[in-house]
XYZ file of C-alpha atoms in Angstrom:
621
model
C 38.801 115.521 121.033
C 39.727 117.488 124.465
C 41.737 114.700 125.159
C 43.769 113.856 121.659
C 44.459 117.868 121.419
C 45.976 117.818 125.137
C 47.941 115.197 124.557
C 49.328 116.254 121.016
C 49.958 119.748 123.008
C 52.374 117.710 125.233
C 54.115 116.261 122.346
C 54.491 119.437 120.627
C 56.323 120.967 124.011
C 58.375 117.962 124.375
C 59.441 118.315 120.832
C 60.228 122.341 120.826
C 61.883 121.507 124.162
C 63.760 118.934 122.591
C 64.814 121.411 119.526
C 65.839 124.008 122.090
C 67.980 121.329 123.466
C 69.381 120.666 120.029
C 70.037 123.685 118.878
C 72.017 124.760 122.456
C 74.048 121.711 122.113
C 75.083 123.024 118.130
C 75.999 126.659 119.358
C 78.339 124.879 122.157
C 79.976 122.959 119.444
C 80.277 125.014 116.523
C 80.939 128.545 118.424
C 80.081 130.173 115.717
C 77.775 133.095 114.490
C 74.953 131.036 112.810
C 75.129 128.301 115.388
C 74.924 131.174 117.736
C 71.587 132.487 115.919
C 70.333 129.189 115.888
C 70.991 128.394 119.292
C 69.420 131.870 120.305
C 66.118 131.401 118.494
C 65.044 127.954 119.606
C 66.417 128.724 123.154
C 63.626 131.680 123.108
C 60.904 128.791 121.338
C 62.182 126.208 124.517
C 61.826 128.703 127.189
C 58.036 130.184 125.854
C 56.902 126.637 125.624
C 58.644 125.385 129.004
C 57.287 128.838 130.844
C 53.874 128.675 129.191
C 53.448 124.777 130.953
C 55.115 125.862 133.728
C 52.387 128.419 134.532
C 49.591 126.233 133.869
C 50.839 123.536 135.852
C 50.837 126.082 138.538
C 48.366 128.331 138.046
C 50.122 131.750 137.081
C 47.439 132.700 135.409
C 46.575 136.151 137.245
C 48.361 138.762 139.538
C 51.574 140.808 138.801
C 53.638 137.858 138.022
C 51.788 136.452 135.157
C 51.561 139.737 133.588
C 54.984 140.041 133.665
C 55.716 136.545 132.296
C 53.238 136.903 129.379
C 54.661 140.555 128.370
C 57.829 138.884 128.173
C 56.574 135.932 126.198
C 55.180 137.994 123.884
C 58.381 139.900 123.533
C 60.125 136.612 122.515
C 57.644 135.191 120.460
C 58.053 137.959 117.982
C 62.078 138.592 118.572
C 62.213 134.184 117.543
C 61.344 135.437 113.812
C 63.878 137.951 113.953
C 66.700 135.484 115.368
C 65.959 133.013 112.653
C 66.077 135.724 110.336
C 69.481 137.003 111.354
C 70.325 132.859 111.400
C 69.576 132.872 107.867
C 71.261 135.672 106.460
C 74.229 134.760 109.052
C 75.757 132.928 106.087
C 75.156 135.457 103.086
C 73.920 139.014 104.442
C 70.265 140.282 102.909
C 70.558 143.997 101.759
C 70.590 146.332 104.134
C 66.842 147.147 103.376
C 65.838 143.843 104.302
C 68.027 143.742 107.527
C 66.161 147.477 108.319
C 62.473 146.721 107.612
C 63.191 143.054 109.808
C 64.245 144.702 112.520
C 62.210 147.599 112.546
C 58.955 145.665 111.672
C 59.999 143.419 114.695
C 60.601 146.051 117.241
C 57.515 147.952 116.380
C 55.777 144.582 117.323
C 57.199 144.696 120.872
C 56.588 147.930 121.799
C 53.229 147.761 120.727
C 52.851 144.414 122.316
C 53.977 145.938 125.587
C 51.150 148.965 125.620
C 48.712 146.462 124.065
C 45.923 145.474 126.389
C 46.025 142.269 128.516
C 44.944 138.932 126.939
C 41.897 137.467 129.343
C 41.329 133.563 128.779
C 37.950 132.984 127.632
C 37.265 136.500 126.529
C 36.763 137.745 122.616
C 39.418 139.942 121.755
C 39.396 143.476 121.351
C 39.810 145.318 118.226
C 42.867 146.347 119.150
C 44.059 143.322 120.419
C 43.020 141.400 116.764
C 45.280 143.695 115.288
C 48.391 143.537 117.312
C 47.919 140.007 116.612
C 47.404 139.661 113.116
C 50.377 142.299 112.970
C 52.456 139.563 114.834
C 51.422 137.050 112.348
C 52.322 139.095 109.503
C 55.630 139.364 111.169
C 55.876 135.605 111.644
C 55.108 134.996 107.667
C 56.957 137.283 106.237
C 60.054 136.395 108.340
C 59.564 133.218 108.366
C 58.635 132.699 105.376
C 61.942 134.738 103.794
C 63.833 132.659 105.820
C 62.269 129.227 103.857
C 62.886 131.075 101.021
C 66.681 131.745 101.097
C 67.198 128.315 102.362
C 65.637 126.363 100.123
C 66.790 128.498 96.937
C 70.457 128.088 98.882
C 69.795 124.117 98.840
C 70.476 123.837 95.039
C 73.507 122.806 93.931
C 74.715 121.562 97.750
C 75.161 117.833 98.583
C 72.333 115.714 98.819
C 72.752 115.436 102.921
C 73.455 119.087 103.037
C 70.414 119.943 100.621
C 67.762 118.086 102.255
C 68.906 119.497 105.888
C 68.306 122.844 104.559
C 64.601 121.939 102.546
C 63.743 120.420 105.927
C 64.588 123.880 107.651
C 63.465 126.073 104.722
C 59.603 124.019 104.859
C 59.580 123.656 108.892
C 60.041 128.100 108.791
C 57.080 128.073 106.378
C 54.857 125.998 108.387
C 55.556 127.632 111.377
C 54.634 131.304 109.876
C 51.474 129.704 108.848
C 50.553 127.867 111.796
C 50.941 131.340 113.703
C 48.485 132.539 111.025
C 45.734 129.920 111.301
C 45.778 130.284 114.874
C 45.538 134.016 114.745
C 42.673 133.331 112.347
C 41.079 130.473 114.101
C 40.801 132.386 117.842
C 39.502 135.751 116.170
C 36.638 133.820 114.496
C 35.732 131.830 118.083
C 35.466 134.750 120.065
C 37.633 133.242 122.576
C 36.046 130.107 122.567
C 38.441 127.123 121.700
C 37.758 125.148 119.286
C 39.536 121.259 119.662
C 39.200 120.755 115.869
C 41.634 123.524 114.899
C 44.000 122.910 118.007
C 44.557 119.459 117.158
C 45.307 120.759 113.260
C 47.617 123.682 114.549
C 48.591 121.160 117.185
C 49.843 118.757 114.600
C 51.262 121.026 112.145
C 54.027 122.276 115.347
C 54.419 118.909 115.954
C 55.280 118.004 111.892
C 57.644 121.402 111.962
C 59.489 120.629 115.004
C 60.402 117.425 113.671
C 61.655 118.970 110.287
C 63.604 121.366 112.393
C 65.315 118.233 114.625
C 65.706 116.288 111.160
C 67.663 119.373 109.791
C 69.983 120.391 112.320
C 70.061 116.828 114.327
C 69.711 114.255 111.180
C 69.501 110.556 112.357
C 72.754 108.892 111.471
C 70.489 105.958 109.564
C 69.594 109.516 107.252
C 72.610 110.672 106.471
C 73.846 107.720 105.824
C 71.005 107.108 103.309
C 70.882 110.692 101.611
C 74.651 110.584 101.168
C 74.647 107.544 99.557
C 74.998 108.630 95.932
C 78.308 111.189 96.880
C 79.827 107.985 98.387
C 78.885 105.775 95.701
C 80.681 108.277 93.503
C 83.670 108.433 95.586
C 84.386 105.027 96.023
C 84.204 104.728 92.116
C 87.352 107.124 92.106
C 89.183 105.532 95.374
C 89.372 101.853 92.929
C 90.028 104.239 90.157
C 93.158 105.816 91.981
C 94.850 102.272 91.727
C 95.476 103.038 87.973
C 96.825 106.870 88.696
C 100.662 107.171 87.635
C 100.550 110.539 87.816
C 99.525 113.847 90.636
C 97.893 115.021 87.738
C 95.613 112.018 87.282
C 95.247 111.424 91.130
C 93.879 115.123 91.131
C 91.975 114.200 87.868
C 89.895 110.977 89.513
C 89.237 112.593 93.039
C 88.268 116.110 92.225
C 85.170 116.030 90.983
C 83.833 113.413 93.882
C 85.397 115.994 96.478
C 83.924 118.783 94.578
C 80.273 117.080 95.081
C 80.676 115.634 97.983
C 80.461 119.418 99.619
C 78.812 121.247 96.776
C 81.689 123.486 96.490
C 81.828 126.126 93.635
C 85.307 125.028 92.993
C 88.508 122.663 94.382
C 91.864 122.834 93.986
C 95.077 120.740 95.743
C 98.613 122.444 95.575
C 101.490 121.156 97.180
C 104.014 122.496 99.498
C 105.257 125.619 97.317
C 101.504 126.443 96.627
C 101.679 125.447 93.208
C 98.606 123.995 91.906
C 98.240 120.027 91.577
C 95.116 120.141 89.831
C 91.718 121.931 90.323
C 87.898 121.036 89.159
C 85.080 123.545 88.558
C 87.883 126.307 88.566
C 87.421 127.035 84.903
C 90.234 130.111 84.339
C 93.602 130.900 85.621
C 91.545 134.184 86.968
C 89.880 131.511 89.058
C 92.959 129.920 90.401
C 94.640 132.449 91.228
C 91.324 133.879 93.418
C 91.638 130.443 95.172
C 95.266 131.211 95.785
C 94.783 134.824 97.146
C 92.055 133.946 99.443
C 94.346 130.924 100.714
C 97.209 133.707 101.601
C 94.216 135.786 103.266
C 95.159 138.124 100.395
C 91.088 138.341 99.760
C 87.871 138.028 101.457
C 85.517 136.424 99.020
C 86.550 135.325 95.087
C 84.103 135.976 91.996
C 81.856 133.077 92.767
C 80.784 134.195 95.778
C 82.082 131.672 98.341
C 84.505 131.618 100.728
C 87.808 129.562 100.618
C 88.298 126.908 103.046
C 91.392 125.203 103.099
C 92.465 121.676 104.259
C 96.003 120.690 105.238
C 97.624 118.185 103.678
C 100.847 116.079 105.071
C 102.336 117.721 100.884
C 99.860 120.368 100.384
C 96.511 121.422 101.304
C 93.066 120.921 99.640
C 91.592 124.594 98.712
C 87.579 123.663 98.903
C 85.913 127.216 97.384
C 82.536 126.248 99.268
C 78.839 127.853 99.815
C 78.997 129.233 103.135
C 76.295 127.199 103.892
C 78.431 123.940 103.557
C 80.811 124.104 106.666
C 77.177 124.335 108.850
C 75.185 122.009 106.927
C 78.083 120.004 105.720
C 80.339 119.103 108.555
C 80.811 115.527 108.029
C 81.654 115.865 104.547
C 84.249 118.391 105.546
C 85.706 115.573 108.010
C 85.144 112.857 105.428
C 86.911 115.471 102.439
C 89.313 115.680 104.756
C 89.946 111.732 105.100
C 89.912 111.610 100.918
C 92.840 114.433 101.338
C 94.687 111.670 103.017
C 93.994 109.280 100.336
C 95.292 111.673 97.966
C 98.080 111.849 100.116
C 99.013 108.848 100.149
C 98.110 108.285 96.150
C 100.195 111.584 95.293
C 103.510 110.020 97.271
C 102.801 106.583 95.372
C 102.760 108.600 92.118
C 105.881 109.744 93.241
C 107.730 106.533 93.779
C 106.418 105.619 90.611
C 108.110 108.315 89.007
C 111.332 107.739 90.921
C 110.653 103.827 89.845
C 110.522 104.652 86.162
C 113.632 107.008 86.192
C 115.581 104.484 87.806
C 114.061 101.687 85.979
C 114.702 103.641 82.671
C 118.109 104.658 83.284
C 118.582 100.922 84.760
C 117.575 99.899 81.075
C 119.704 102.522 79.278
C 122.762 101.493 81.178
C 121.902 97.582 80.599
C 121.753 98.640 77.003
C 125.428 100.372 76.693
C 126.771 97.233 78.890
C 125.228 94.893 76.258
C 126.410 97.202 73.345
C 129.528 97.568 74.554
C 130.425 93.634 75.403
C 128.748 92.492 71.815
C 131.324 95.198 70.271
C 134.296 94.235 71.983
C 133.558 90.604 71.416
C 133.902 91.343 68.023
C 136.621 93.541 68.221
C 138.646 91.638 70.536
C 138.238 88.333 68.269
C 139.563 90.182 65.382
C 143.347 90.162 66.832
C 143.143 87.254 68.384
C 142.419 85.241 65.193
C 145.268 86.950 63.861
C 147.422 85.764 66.613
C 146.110 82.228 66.485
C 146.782 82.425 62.716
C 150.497 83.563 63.178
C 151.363 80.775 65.721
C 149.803 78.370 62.933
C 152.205 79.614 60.912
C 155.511 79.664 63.080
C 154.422 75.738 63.992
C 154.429 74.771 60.344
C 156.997 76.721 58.938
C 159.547 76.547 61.584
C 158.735 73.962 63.088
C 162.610 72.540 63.036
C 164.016 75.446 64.281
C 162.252 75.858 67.166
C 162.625 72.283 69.210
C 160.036 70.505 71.464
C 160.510 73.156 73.765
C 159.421 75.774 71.509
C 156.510 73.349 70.411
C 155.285 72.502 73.610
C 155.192 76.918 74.716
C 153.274 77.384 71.043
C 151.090 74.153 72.096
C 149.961 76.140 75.038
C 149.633 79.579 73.024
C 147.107 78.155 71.269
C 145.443 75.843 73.566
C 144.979 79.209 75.710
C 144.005 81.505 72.079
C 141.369 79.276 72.186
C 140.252 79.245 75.117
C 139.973 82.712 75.097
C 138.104 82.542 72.021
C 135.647 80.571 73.302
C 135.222 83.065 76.419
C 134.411 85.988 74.004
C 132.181 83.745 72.151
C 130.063 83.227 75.319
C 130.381 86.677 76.151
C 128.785 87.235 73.124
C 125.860 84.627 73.675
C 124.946 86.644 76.856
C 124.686 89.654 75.476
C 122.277 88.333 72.488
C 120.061 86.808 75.112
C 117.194 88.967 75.739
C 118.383 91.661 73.211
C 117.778 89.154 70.009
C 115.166 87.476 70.128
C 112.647 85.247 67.392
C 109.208 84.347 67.630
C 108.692 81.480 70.321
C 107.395 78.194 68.564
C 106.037 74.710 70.080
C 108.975 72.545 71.159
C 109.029 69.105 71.850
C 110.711 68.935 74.849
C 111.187 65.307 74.761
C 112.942 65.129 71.190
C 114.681 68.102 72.085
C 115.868 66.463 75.402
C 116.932 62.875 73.528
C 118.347 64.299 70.588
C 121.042 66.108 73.263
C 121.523 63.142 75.280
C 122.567 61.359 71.431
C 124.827 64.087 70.416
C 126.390 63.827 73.957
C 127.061 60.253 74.228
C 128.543 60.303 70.677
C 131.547 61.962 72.720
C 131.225 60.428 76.119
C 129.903 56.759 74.719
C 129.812 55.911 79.128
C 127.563 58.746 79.960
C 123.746 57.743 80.398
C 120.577 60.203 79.810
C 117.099 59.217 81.196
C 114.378 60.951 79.621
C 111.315 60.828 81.427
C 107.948 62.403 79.888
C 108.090 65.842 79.681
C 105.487 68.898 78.651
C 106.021 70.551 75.048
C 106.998 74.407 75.584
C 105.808 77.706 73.697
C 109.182 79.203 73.378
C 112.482 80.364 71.587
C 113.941 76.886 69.599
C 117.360 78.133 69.746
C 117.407 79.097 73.475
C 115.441 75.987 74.529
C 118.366 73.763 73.169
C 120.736 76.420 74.156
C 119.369 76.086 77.926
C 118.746 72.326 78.270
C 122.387 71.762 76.458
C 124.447 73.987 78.860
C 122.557 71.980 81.864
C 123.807 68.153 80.479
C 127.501 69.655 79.313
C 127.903 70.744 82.886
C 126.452 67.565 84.192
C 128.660 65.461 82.514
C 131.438 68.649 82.631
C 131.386 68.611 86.628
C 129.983 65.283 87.606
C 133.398 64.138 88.621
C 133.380 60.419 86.568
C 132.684 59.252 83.116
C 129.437 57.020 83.774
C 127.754 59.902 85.162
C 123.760 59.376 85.067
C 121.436 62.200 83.879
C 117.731 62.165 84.591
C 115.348 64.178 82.634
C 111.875 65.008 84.018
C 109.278 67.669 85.494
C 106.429 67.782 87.849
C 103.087 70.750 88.093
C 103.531 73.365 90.224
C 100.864 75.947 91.808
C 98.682 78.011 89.049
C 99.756 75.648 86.578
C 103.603 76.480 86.223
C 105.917 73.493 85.281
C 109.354 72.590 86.860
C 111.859 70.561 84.690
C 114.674 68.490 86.361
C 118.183 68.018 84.908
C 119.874 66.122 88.035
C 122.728 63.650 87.838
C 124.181 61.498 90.297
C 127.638 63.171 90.406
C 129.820 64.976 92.714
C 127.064 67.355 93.833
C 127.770 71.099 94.551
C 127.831 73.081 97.930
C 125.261 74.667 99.373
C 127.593 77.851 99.496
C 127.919 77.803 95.765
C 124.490 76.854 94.734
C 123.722 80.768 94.519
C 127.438 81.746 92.971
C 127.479 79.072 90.320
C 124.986 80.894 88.471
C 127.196 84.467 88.459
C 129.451 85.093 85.182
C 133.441 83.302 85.124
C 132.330 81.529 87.994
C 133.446 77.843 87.464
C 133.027 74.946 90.093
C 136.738 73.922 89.985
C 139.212 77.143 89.147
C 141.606 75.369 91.875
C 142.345 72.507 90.079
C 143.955 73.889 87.097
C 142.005 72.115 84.404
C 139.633 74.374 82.163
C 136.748 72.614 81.743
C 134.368 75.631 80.699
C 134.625 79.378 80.372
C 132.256 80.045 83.962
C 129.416 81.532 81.555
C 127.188 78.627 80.559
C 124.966 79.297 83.950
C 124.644 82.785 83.965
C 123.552 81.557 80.417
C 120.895 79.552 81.425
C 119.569 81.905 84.248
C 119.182 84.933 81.915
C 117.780 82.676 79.096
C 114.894 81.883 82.202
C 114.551 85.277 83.351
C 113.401 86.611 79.559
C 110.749 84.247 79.601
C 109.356 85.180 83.121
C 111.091 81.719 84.344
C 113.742 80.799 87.397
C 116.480 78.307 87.837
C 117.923 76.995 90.938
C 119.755 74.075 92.736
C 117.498 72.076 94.899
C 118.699 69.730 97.473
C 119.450 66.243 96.321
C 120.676 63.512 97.965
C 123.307 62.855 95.144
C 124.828 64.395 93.002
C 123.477 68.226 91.259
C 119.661 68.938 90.942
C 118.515 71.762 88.798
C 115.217 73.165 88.463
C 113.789 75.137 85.639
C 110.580 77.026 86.234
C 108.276 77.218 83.571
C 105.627 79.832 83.692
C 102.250 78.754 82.496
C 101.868 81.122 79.514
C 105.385 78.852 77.858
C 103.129 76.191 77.930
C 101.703 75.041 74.221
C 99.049 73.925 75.572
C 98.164 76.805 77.348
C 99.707 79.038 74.978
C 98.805 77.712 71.518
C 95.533 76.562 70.340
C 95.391 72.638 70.759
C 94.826 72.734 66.810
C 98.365 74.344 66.268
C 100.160 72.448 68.886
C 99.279 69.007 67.549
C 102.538 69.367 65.007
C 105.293 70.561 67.603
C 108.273 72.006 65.578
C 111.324 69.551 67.029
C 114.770 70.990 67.482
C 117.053 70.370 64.020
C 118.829 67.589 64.601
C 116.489 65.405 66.967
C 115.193 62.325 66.288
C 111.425 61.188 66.180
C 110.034 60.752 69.841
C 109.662 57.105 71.068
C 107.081 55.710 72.311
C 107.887 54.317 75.794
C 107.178 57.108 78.828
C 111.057 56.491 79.546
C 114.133 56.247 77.062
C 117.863 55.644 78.021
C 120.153 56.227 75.694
């Protein structure tokens, strides 16, 4: 038992040595008044343990010396309740009774520790002596025991790392007042005889207190990882939440209640540059706010709730944490991992921003787009209105005076109304653009295939030479009228621009990634440029304006592309070895069969007009 209780009295110095250490280290960090206390008191509990070895190891145990070294001791061993005392109430101040009976109580102790006679090992102690000591005891407890107190009660409502730091503080005081109190008791019953029993009990109980003290103010990192597991859990809910924040308000909405309980604080608040409040949580009246907003401007030294403000800059604003004073000490990574989350709402506040900038622009993109569409479908109608009238008149100066006015006069109203109609037909197109994507029906399952033959037919009714190869092809989930409107302006301007009257068209499609579709419409033509693939497709743009000849109006592409765009789709000119290539993307949901129950796509609705599909994988017609 001799043995075991030596040894445990070894660990227990290590231990309070190692505290000591601990605690120094804190003070040197935080420079401030509690880490200051803190550092104070366990520096006196490392030097009474290291001096009380010290002397054993070499035998100060009598003379001048040791007297002087145990007066001392027993100075310090009653000041260390005091210093955690004044560590406690570093962060909220007792009343001023308290702070006079503590230190009164505890100088009263040292004097009369001073004048008290000398201890002799292995002697029973004197009266006087028993009291002096259970005086100190007293001291211990009620100190100590205050201190435990105030911490623990100032553990509720903290984080879960800072809240078990303090616990572990609050119960390591306690035990240490009673340890002092059991081995007060223990000695006077033994009349200075030791007993092992009790020292390896009172032994133990400093060893289990020292290691609450190192677990409070020197937490493993495995620990506080652990205990702050359900603040992080929490705030890594809001940081995937933040994705769907379009507004400061709603960034401020999703992250302040995680920030709030991530540092226990009474109330938080983030304003921006001007100081005008984002958005606040726990901060339940304008009273409140504006408390938060005076103690930011050092206008006020504490606000109704009894914390202090501490405030956080921001690259846009700051982060006004009203916190426990408790928190910054007990709290300090939170503070640098708040601090980190004020960078994420950075960073979500400026993307709420562009957002905003995005949907002004977007919107006012839109309204223009509207007006330009409104006004080209209104002066296609108003510009037709004279121009039939013209066209009308010339039809009646060619038939009515026809003799009077020559061949000459023929020939100049032959070319009035060749061009009349031209023109007509340009504000006719016009007038398609603007309907596409402004009027639209309710897409319907189109057989891509009849659709496809039933143009190539209605084309080689007027160009018997021209040849259209229909390979198979996948029905489509869209608009009927802007399917044949699309695929139509694609084989006029084949057989338009292919530069000879057997041109060959070739109808077909192949998968693309995800499941999207690409049609072909290629022919075997005169090809176009590189330069122009890209310019074909903008409006009035025609392949050959050089040669004279009007062969279209220059819309019929920009047509096709904005037909593609409504539906999600692309178009685009691929390289071909002859002739022009066009590709239509298809997204996947203008598939029928992706888009339409197989049950309802079994009767695709065929363009008007089209004949019944054949069966061969291939027609020419």
């Amino acid at each position: 038992m001799q043995q075991l209780a030596e040894f445990l009295q070894n660990v227990q110095s290590a231990l309070w040595v190692a505290v000591a250490v601990a605690a120094i280290y804190l003070w040197r960090k935080h420079r401030t008044a509690s880490a200051a206390w803190l550092g104070a008191t366990f520096g006196i509990l490392g030097y009474i343990v290291a001096v009380g070895r010290l002397t054993e190891w070499f035998g100060l145990t009598e003379g001048l010396a040791a007297r002087v070294i145990g007066l001392v001791s027993i100075a310090l061993i009653t000041v260390f309740a005091y210093t955690l005392y004044r560590f406690a109430t570093s962060f909220n101040a007792a009343k001023p009774l308290t702070d006079k009976l503590a230190l009164g109580v505890t100088v009263a102790v040292v004097l009369t520790g001073f004048l008290m006679p000398e201890f002799q090992e292995g002697e029973a102690w004197t009266p006087v002596q028993t009291a002096w000591l259970f005086g100190l005891g007293l001291q211990w407890f009620w100190l100590l025991g205050y201190v435990g107190w105030r911490l623990f009660r100032a553990g509720k409502g903290q984080p879960t790392l800072a809240r078990r730091r303090m616990r572990s503080m609050s119960v390591a005081s306690v035990m240490l007042g009673l340890l002092l109190l059991i081995a007060i008791g223990a000695g006077a019953g033994n009349q200075g005889q030791e007993d092992y029993a009790v020292t390896v009990f009172t032994t133990s109980m400093g060893i289990a207190s020292a290691l609450l003290f190192l677990l409070a103010f020197a937490t493993p990192r495995i620990l506080r990882v652990s205990w702050r597991q359900p603040e992080e859990l929490e705030l890594n809910k809001s940081s995937l939440m933040l994705m769907g924040a379009s507004t400061p308000r709603e960034v401020t909405d999703i992250l302040l209640p995680g920030m709030r309980k991530l540092v226990g604080a009474a109330a938080v608040a983030i304003t921006d540059d001007d100081g005008t409040v984002i958005g606040s949580h726990g901060a339940g009246s304008k009273d409140v706010i504006a408390q938060l907003l005076a103690d930011r401007a050092g206008e006020s030294e504490s606000g109704p709730l009894g914390p202090s403000t501490l405030m956080i800059d921001l690259a846009a604003g700051d982060i006004l944490v009203w916190a426990s004073r408790y928190a910054p000490f007990f709290g300090e990574e939170e503070f640098r991992l708040l601090k980190r989350l004020g960078l994420l709402a950075d960073l979500a506040i400026d993307r709420t921003a562009l957002l905003a900038s995005e949907r002004h622009h977007r919107n006012e993109l839109e309204a223009t787009n509207k007006e330009l569409e409104s006004f080209v479908y209104s002066a296609s109608h108003d510009l037709k209105s004279p121009l039939i009238a013209m066209l009308g008149y010339i039809e009646v100066l060619s038939a009515d005076y026809a003799d009077s006015i020559g061949d000459e006069g023929k020939w100049y109203l032959q070319r009035m109304v060749t061009n009349g109609r031209y023109m007509e037909s340009l504000i006719q197109d016009l007038l398609e653009l603007s309907r596409v994507g402004r009027m639209q029906t309710e897409p319907q399952v189109v057989d891509t295939h009849d659709l496809v033959t039933g143009l190539g037919q209605e084309i080689q009714i007027q160009h018997p030479q021209v040849r259209v190869e229909v390979g198979d092809l996948p029905d489509l989930y869209v608009n009927p009228s802007r399917a044949r409107q699309l695929i139509g302006n694609l084989l006029d301007n084949a057989v338009k621009y292919g530069g000879r009257d057997d041109v060959t068209i070739r109808v077909s499609y192949r998968e693309l990634e995800e499941g999207d579709v690409e049609i072909s419409v290629a022919d075997d033509g005169e090809g176009i440029a590189p330069e122009y693939r890209e310019k074909v497709f903008g409006v009035f743009e025609r392949l050959n304006p050089e040669d004279g000849e009007q062969k279209g109006t220059g819309i019929g592409l920009a047509i096709c592309r904005k037909i593609c765009e409504s539906i999600g789709g692309s178009i685009r000119i691929a390289d071909s070895e002859e002739g022009a290539d066009f590709r239509i993307a298809f997204p996947t949901t203008a598939l029928a069969d992706v888009a339409v129950p197989k049950t309802e796509a079994a009767q695709p609705a065929a363009s008007p007009g089209t004949p019944d599909r054949t069966p061969p994988l291939e027609a020419i017609v």
